[in-house]
């Protein structure tokens, strides 16, 4: 074929300041951050709306309540952000979290192990679930949707079997509820679960932005074949990503159990979808290759705020999920508009 | 003389950045098999897609039976009696033969809500009887052999009462006896007055099946010859008759005193490669020439760990090595630059720096896997500057760069990984002329620095200019190893079309 003039963004050598050198990156940066900016703006608008609609909304106790109820979904969403950036999906979050909570319950109340061991056991349960997901996806080549759907059912069943279908109460385990509900900062009534969420957000953001694992997640999600041909051990890193997500799942399980002071084996289904919704609202693309942790945190807060705000306005629960559904549609459609170039 | 069945005049088609066809003409008579040949990228596929209504023309006149027609959709092509059989099959494996043939126009029953299976199968059976095909229309396509699927494709094409049949590399997947059967069917069709446009890389079989041969080159019409008068070497010279790209040969040719870096011995891969052996010396540019499907890319993909060979041995600096994954290849410092950069090379969503560092990121990370941003960024910057990658910044998305600069990004990736065996697959494909020159200089410079380079290219002038030695492949075999300084286009093409020959160890 013959070449006719090819448009080339020819603006001098690397990093030499030309007109593009100044405009290009900054505009890129704006466009890249647009989804987060939009998500943050909608969060502010939502808070303002609910504050006007109901004066009780903007009280400290209500706000910290929102944060507390956001914590579990937020922690789940942080882990699954990595998975979704690799263009995978994780459906076993909810029931896997429940299984982790039940395991913690068995270790602490059944076997009488020390508190710390029970907590670590719960987190490890999540990690093992994630590891198995990673192995079935990366080694057995089972599509993520199917692999984690199967794991969702397996974890749900195991949680019921191990607990004997009855809730496990932690009333005899001193200090357990403090994991989620203690006020750590003197003078500020902010439950520790919220601090855990914030700390994990910082850790996840660091891993995503600064670690090899984070970069490889983007590489795999952008172009798995090219990533592999670049010498990235894609299988190994996928397993690592699902295991990391599993760790977050385990932590969420422990936090939920501590908040409820019990492990409820029947709970869990539906949490995975709320977590995925938070990730998507936060601007992470289900096609992979794009996403951010801060976006996910904002997304989780939006889900929490809408739920709480509608409740405080006495709108029935049935309608809350309708609204969340509409929010997801709007968020993803905005993302499509943004990419439409 | 009769009015030709189909005549094309002044066909032009441009894509952004590329003029795929300019002023091509072609004439197809009823009852004729008309072969269209040309090198990769000569414009054959574009021409066929215009006829099939997949692409729309820029400027042209298409006449059928002397009447001017407009082919603006695949549907319009069908209605005009044009059917195309693509290189890749478009059959749905889980449906039956009959369902596949009449998909979208099944006979209906029950208020038009149900498919009338009985009538459907009868229609297919009648069609097969007419064509002399012995297949049960109720067989699932997945249960058919490749050749039988090919027959179903042809039957489907003819079920539209096609008078003009376009076949794109129909024998690519067929064995010899299956090819013979296909040719018998084509001859029958020819006898009934169907016009066949036959595209193939296998020049040998054109002699057997075609009546006339039209040669395209670089999107332009070259010549049409009656097959009976066409000598293959002449056809080849028409196909390649291109001028050497500007800039003269800078390479010396074979150097026997250089140490051998890579030895490939008896590489075989089920039907794709057969006993491929060659040596690559330090500081050498080893050109790989051959037609599409000759096995050059397959060889490269085995060397870079993307595919695995059934047989054979690879020695790196005298030591046998196992390359099972691309990660293995990268550890052995073998880098591969694919012909399809967007699919197999770049992470288009990510920025330039990210893409450069994709292979060497772990070198800049601490024990916990966290990256030292400063050194990583400096490394990316060093290679970007060294290769003179033109980008507004390392933070720009790699998709915004030109083809030549994208190519350099992938090269930078492998240099950052400290690779000293570099495999370039079509290094200048989709790159404009000025940037090509830059890539050539770069190849020269890298070889001068002691890198060992394999350069696969379908552009002969490029191979002749750049290669110290040229490995020529045909149908999965090495048919010759030529001195790059002494070889010319005709010699290379002769080796490239030498089916059945065998080369021995290339050194």
PDB file of N, CA, C and O in Angstrom, chain B residues 182-229:
ATOM      1  N   UNK B 182     -11.774 -29.279  -5.181  1.00  0.00           N
ATOM      2  CA  UNK B 182     -12.230 -27.902  -5.302  1.00  0.00           C
ATOM      3  C   UNK B 182     -12.095 -27.440  -6.750  1.00  0.00           C
ATOM      4  O   UNK B 182     -12.996 -26.816  -7.315  1.00  0.00           O
ATOM      5  N   UNK B 183     -10.958 -27.774  -7.362  1.00  0.00           N
ATOM      6  CA  UNK B 183     -10.730 -27.350  -8.741  1.00  0.00           C
ATOM      7  C   UNK B 183     -11.759 -27.967  -9.687  1.00  0.00           C
ATOM      8  O   UNK B 183     -12.205 -27.337 -10.635  1.00  0.00           O
ATOM      9  N   UNK B 184     -12.132 -29.223  -9.402  1.00  0.00           N
ATOM     10  CA  UNK B 184     -13.140 -29.864 -10.244  1.00  0.00           C
ATOM     11  C   UNK B 184     -14.445 -29.075 -10.164  1.00  0.00           C
ATOM     12  O   UNK B 184     -15.078 -28.782 -11.173  1.00  0.00           O
ATOM     13  N   UNK B 185     -14.808 -28.689  -8.930  1.00  0.00           N
ATOM     14  CA  UNK B 185     -16.039 -27.920  -8.737  1.00  0.00           C
ATOM     15  C   UNK B 185     -15.953 -26.582  -9.466  1.00  0.00           C
ATOM     16  O   UNK B 185     -16.898 -26.152 -10.128  1.00  0.00           O
ATOM     17  N   UNK B 186     -14.793 -25.932  -9.376  1.00  0.00           N
ATOM     18  CA  UNK B 186     -14.627 -24.640 -10.038  1.00  0.00           C
ATOM     19  C   UNK B 186     -14.765 -24.803 -11.559  1.00  0.00           C
ATOM     20  O   UNK B 186     -15.400 -23.990 -12.223  1.00  0.00           O
ATOM     21  N   UNK B 187     -14.210 -25.885 -12.087  1.00  0.00           N
ATOM     22  CA  UNK B 187     -14.306 -26.092 -13.539  1.00  0.00           C
ATOM     23  C   UNK B 187     -15.749 -26.313 -13.965  1.00  0.00           C
ATOM     24  O   UNK B 187     -16.179 -25.832 -15.018  1.00  0.00           O
ATOM     25  N   UNK B 188     -16.513 -27.050 -13.122  1.00  0.00           N
ATOM     26  CA  UNK B 188     -17.933 -27.249 -13.430  1.00  0.00           C
ATOM     27  C   UNK B 188     -18.659 -25.914 -13.490  1.00  0.00           C
ATOM     28  O   UNK B 188     -19.461 -25.667 -14.384  1.00  0.00           O
ATOM     29  N   UNK B 189     -18.360 -25.065 -12.503  1.00  0.00           N
ATOM     30  CA  UNK B 189     -19.014 -23.760 -12.445  1.00  0.00           C
ATOM     31  C   UNK B 189     -18.662 -22.945 -13.681  1.00  0.00           C
ATOM     32  O   UNK B 189     -19.503 -22.274 -14.272  1.00  0.00           O
ATOM     33  N   UNK B 190     -17.417 -23.023 -14.045  1.00  0.00           N
ATOM     34  CA  UNK B 190     -16.947 -22.288 -15.213  1.00  0.00           C
ATOM     35  C   UNK B 190     -17.732 -22.738 -16.441  1.00  0.00           C
ATOM     36  O   UNK B 190     -18.156 -21.925 -17.248  1.00  0.00           O
ATOM     37  N   UNK B 191     -17.956 -24.067 -16.528  1.00  0.00           N
ATOM     38  CA  UNK B 191     -18.711 -24.612 -17.648  1.00  0.00           C
ATOM     39  C   UNK B 191     -20.125 -24.070 -17.687  1.00  0.00           C
ATOM     40  O   UNK B 191     -20.724 -23.936 -18.761  1.00  0.00           O
ATOM     41  N   UNK B 192     -20.674 -23.734 -16.522  1.00  0.00           N
ATOM     42  CA  UNK B 192     -22.048 -23.217 -16.479  1.00  0.00           C
ATOM     43  C   UNK B 192     -22.110 -21.715 -16.710  1.00  0.00           C
ATOM     44  O   UNK B 192     -23.161 -21.112 -16.605  1.00  0.00           O
ATOM     45  N   UNK B 193     -20.957 -21.088 -16.905  1.00  0.00           N
ATOM     46  CA  UNK B 193     -20.960 -19.671 -17.222  1.00  0.00           C
ATOM     47  C   UNK B 193     -20.747 -18.761 -16.034  1.00  0.00           C
ATOM     48  O   UNK B 193     -20.882 -17.541 -16.143  1.00  0.00           O
ATOM     49  N   UNK B 194     -20.417 -19.328 -14.875  1.00  0.00           N
ATOM     50  CA  UNK B 194     -20.116 -18.488 -13.719  1.00  0.00           C
ATOM     51  C   UNK B 194     -18.728 -17.872 -13.881  1.00  0.00           C
ATOM     52  O   UNK B 194     -17.805 -18.536 -14.360  1.00  0.00           O
ATOM     53  N   UNK B 195     -18.608 -16.624 -13.515  1.00  0.00           N
ATOM     54  CA  UNK B 195     -17.289 -15.993 -13.535  1.00  0.00           C
ATOM     55  C   UNK B 195     -16.664 -16.098 -12.151  1.00  0.00           C
ATOM     56  O   UNK B 195     -17.327 -15.842 -11.166  1.00  0.00           O
ATOM     57  N   UNK B 196     -15.390 -16.501 -12.097  1.00  0.00           N
ATOM     58  CA  UNK B 196     -14.745 -16.672 -10.812  1.00  0.00           C
ATOM     59  C   UNK B 196     -13.528 -15.759 -10.708  1.00  0.00           C
ATOM     60  O   UNK B 196     -12.678 -15.762 -11.602  1.00  0.00           O
ATOM     61  N   UNK B 197     -13.491 -14.954  -9.659  1.00  0.00           N
ATOM     62  CA  UNK B 197     -12.270 -14.193  -9.367  1.00  0.00           C
ATOM     63  C   UNK B 197     -11.537 -14.958  -8.287  1.00  0.00           C
ATOM     64  O   UNK B 197     -12.083 -15.250  -7.223  1.00  0.00           O
ATOM     65  N   UNK B 198     -10.304 -15.306  -8.577  1.00  0.00           N
ATOM     66  CA  UNK B 198      -9.587 -16.254  -7.744  1.00  0.00           C
ATOM     67  C   UNK B 198      -8.317 -15.593  -7.218  1.00  0.00           C
ATOM     68  O   UNK B 198      -7.425 -15.254  -7.989  1.00  0.00           O
ATOM     69  N   UNK B 199      -8.276 -15.394  -5.893  1.00  0.00           N
ATOM     70  CA  UNK B 199      -7.105 -14.754  -5.300  1.00  0.00           C
ATOM     71  C   UNK B 199      -6.247 -15.815  -4.652  1.00  0.00           C
ATOM     72  O   UNK B 199      -6.750 -16.654  -3.893  1.00  0.00           O
ATOM     73  N   UNK B 200      -4.970 -15.820  -4.950  1.00  0.00           N
ATOM     74  CA  UNK B 200      -4.114 -16.804  -4.301  1.00  0.00           C
ATOM     75  C   UNK B 200      -2.675 -16.347  -4.261  1.00  0.00           C
ATOM     76  O   UNK B 200      -2.225 -15.581  -5.102  1.00  0.00           O
ATOM     77  N   UNK B 201      -1.977 -16.818  -3.249  1.00  0.00           N
ATOM     78  CA  UNK B 201      -0.544 -16.609  -3.186  1.00  0.00           C
ATOM     79  C   UNK B 201       0.204 -17.738  -3.837  1.00  0.00           C
ATOM     80  O   UNK B 201       1.395 -17.647  -4.081  1.00  0.00           O
ATOM     81  N   UNK B 202      -0.506 -18.851  -4.043  1.00  0.00           N
ATOM     82  CA  UNK B 202       0.167 -20.028  -4.583  1.00  0.00           C
ATOM     83  C   UNK B 202       0.185 -19.948  -6.097  1.00  0.00           C
ATOM     84  O   UNK B 202      -0.745 -20.371  -6.780  1.00  0.00           O
ATOM     85  N   UNK B 203       1.265 -19.396  -6.588  1.00  0.00           N
ATOM     86  CA  UNK B 203       1.326 -19.131  -8.013  1.00  0.00           C
ATOM     87  C   UNK B 203       1.220 -20.416  -8.821  1.00  0.00           C
ATOM     88  O   UNK B 203       0.653 -20.438  -9.906  1.00  0.00           O
ATOM     89  N   UNK B 204       1.762 -21.500  -8.283  1.00  0.00           N
ATOM     90  CA  UNK B 204       1.742 -22.769  -9.006  1.00  0.00           C
ATOM     91  C   UNK B 204       0.342 -23.181  -9.405  1.00  0.00           C
ATOM     92  O   UNK B 204       0.096 -23.598 -10.549  1.00  0.00           O
ATOM     93  N   UNK B 205      -0.612 -23.026  -8.472  1.00  0.00           N
ATOM     94  CA  UNK B 205      -1.949 -23.529  -8.769  1.00  0.00           C
ATOM     95  C   UNK B 205      -2.719 -22.624  -9.739  1.00  0.00           C
ATOM     96  O   UNK B 205      -3.680 -23.070 -10.355  1.00  0.00           O
ATOM     97  N   UNK B 206      -2.257 -21.401  -9.903  1.00  0.00           N
ATOM     98  CA  UNK B 206      -2.935 -20.525 -10.863  1.00  0.00           C
ATOM     99  C   UNK B 206      -2.788 -21.069 -12.266  1.00  0.00           C
ATOM    100  O   UNK B 206      -3.699 -21.003 -13.079  1.00  0.00           O
ATOM    101  N   UNK B 207      -1.625 -21.620 -12.536  1.00  0.00           N
ATOM    102  CA  UNK B 207      -1.356 -22.235 -13.830  1.00  0.00           C
ATOM    103  C   UNK B 207      -2.425 -23.269 -14.141  1.00  0.00           C
ATOM    104  O   UNK B 207      -2.865 -23.433 -15.280  1.00  0.00           O
ATOM    105  N   UNK B 208      -2.816 -23.984 -13.097  1.00  0.00           N
ATOM    106  CA  UNK B 208      -3.708 -25.111 -13.269  1.00  0.00           C
ATOM    107  C   UNK B 208      -5.163 -24.677 -13.447  1.00  0.00           C
ATOM    108  O   UNK B 208      -5.895 -25.272 -14.203  1.00  0.00           O
ATOM    109  N   UNK B 209      -5.574 -23.635 -12.715  1.00  0.00           N
ATOM    110  CA  UNK B 209      -7.006 -23.361 -12.636  1.00  0.00           C
ATOM    111  C   UNK B 209      -7.442 -22.101 -13.392  1.00  0.00           C
ATOM    112  O   UNK B 209      -8.589 -22.001 -13.809  1.00  0.00           O
ATOM    113  N   UNK B 210      -6.534 -21.143 -13.586  1.00  0.00           N
ATOM    114  CA  UNK B 210      -7.023 -19.848 -14.076  1.00  0.00           C
ATOM    115  C   UNK B 210      -6.921 -19.712 -15.595  1.00  0.00           C
ATOM    116  O   UNK B 210      -6.161 -20.417 -16.250  1.00  0.00           O
ATOM    117  N   UNK B 211      -7.716 -18.785 -16.120  1.00  0.00           N
ATOM    118  CA  UNK B 211      -7.658 -18.471 -17.550  1.00  0.00           C
ATOM    119  C   UNK B 211      -6.809 -17.234 -17.805  1.00  0.00           C
ATOM    120  O   UNK B 211      -6.086 -17.165 -18.777  1.00  0.00           O
ATOM    121  N   UNK B 212      -6.965 -16.243 -16.916  1.00  0.00           N
ATOM    122  CA  UNK B 212      -6.144 -15.037 -17.027  1.00  0.00           C
ATOM    123  C   UNK B 212      -5.633 -14.626 -15.650  1.00  0.00           C
ATOM    124  O   UNK B 212      -6.221 -14.982 -14.638  1.00  0.00           O
ATOM    125  N   UNK B 213      -4.568 -13.882 -15.640  1.00  0.00           N
ATOM    126  CA  UNK B 213      -3.973 -13.429 -14.383  1.00  0.00           C
ATOM    127  C   UNK B 213      -3.825 -11.914 -14.421  1.00  0.00           C
ATOM    128  O   UNK B 213      -3.269 -11.371 -15.382  1.00  0.00           O
ATOM    129  N   UNK B 214      -4.370 -11.251 -13.404  1.00  0.00           N
ATOM    130  CA  UNK B 214      -4.154  -9.808 -13.279  1.00  0.00           C
ATOM    131  C   UNK B 214      -3.230  -9.555 -12.093  1.00  0.00           C
ATOM    132  O   UNK B 214      -3.410 -10.132 -11.023  1.00  0.00           O
ATOM    133  N   UNK B 215      -2.224  -8.722 -12.308  1.00  0.00           N
ATOM    134  CA  UNK B 215      -1.249  -8.436 -11.263  1.00  0.00           C
ATOM    135  C   UNK B 215      -1.508  -7.038 -10.699  1.00  0.00           C
ATOM    136  O   UNK B 215      -1.641  -6.078 -11.454  1.00  0.00           O
ATOM    137  N   UNK B 216      -1.582  -6.944  -9.391  1.00  0.00           N
ATOM    138  CA  UNK B 216      -1.675  -5.647  -8.712  1.00  0.00           C
ATOM    139  C   UNK B 216      -0.384  -5.423  -7.929  1.00  0.00           C
ATOM    140  O   UNK B 216       0.236  -6.366  -7.454  1.00  0.00           O
ATOM    141  N   UNK B 217      -0.011  -4.166  -7.804  1.00  0.00           N
ATOM    142  CA  UNK B 217       1.162  -3.859  -6.992  1.00  0.00           C
ATOM    143  C   UNK B 217       0.952  -2.493  -6.345  1.00  0.00           C
ATOM    144  O   UNK B 217       0.607  -1.529  -7.046  1.00  0.00           O
ATOM    145  N   UNK B 218       1.128  -2.421  -5.066  1.00  0.00           N
ATOM    146  CA  UNK B 218       0.984  -1.160  -4.342  1.00  0.00           C
ATOM    147  C   UNK B 218      -0.328  -0.462  -4.660  1.00  0.00           C
ATOM    148  O   UNK B 218      -0.377   0.753  -4.826  1.00  0.00           O
ATOM    149  N   UNK B 219      -1.395  -1.217  -4.794  1.00  0.00           N
ATOM    150  CA  UNK B 219      -2.699  -0.619  -5.046  1.00  0.00           C
ATOM    151  C   UNK B 219      -2.928  -0.188  -6.475  1.00  0.00           C
ATOM    152  O   UNK B 219      -3.930   0.442  -6.782  1.00  0.00           O
ATOM    153  N   UNK B 220      -1.986  -0.525  -7.362  1.00  0.00           N
ATOM    154  CA  UNK B 220      -2.150  -0.118  -8.756  1.00  0.00           C
ATOM    155  C   UNK B 220      -2.197  -1.327  -9.685  1.00  0.00           C
ATOM    156  O   UNK B 220      -1.622  -2.373  -9.406  1.00  0.00           O
ATOM    157  N   UNK B 221      -2.890  -1.130 -10.790  1.00  0.00           N
ATOM    158  CA  UNK B 221      -2.965  -2.165 -11.798  1.00  0.00           C
ATOM    159  C   UNK B 221      -1.637  -2.264 -12.522  1.00  0.00           C
ATOM    160  O   UNK B 221      -1.052  -1.257 -12.908  1.00  0.00           O
ATOM    161  N   UNK B 222      -1.131  -3.486 -12.719  1.00  0.00           N
ATOM    162  CA  UNK B 222       0.131  -3.649 -13.433  1.00  0.00           C
ATOM    163  C   UNK B 222      -0.090  -4.226 -14.827  1.00  0.00           C
ATOM    164  O   UNK B 222       0.279  -3.623 -15.823  1.00  0.00           O
ATOM    165  N   UNK B 223      -0.749  -5.403 -14.877  1.00  0.00           N
ATOM    166  CA  UNK B 223      -0.929  -6.036 -16.169  1.00  0.00           C
ATOM    167  C   UNK B 223      -1.914  -7.191 -16.049  1.00  0.00           C
ATOM    168  O   UNK B 223      -2.140  -7.708 -14.959  1.00  0.00           O
ATOM    169  N   UNK B 224      -2.497  -7.577 -17.186  1.00  0.00           N
ATOM    170  CA  UNK B 224      -3.312  -8.784 -17.240  1.00  0.00           C
ATOM    171  C   UNK B 224      -2.756  -9.679 -18.337  1.00  0.00           C
ATOM    172  O   UNK B 224      -2.502  -9.212 -19.452  1.00  0.00           O
ATOM    173  N   UNK B 225      -2.542 -10.948 -18.001  1.00  0.00           N
ATOM    174  CA  UNK B 225      -1.942 -11.883 -18.956  1.00  0.00           C
ATOM    175  C   UNK B 225      -2.830 -13.109 -19.097  1.00  0.00           C
ATOM    176  O   UNK B 225      -3.396 -13.565 -18.113  1.00  0.00           O
ATOM    177  N   UNK B 226      -2.917 -13.643 -20.303  1.00  0.00           N
ATOM    178  CA  UNK B 226      -3.539 -14.959 -20.423  1.00  0.00           C
ATOM    179  C   UNK B 226      -2.632 -15.981 -19.733  1.00  0.00           C
ATOM    180  O   UNK B 226      -1.415 -15.952 -19.931  1.00  0.00           O
ATOM    181  N   UNK B 227      -3.220 -16.858 -18.932  1.00  0.00           N
ATOM    182  CA  UNK B 227      -2.409 -17.782 -18.148  1.00  0.00           C
ATOM    183  C   UNK B 227      -1.516 -18.636 -19.045  1.00  0.00           C
ATOM    184  O   UNK B 227      -0.367 -18.928 -18.712  1.00  0.00           O
ATOM    185  N   UNK B 228      -2.051 -19.024 -20.190  1.00  0.00           N
ATOM    186  CA  UNK B 228      -1.289 -19.904 -21.071  1.00  0.00           C
ATOM    187  C   UNK B 228       0.041 -19.278 -21.482  1.00  0.00           C
ATOM    188  O   UNK B 228       1.022 -19.981 -21.714  1.00  0.00           O
ATOM    189  N   UNK B 229       0.058 -17.946 -21.534  1.00  0.00           N
ATOM    190  CA  UNK B 229       1.290 -17.287 -21.985  1.00  0.00           C
ATOM    191  C   UNK B 229       2.157 -16.804 -20.836  1.00  0.00           C
ATOM    192  O   UNK B 229       3.262 -16.309 -21.059  1.00  0.00           O
TER     193      UNK B 229
END
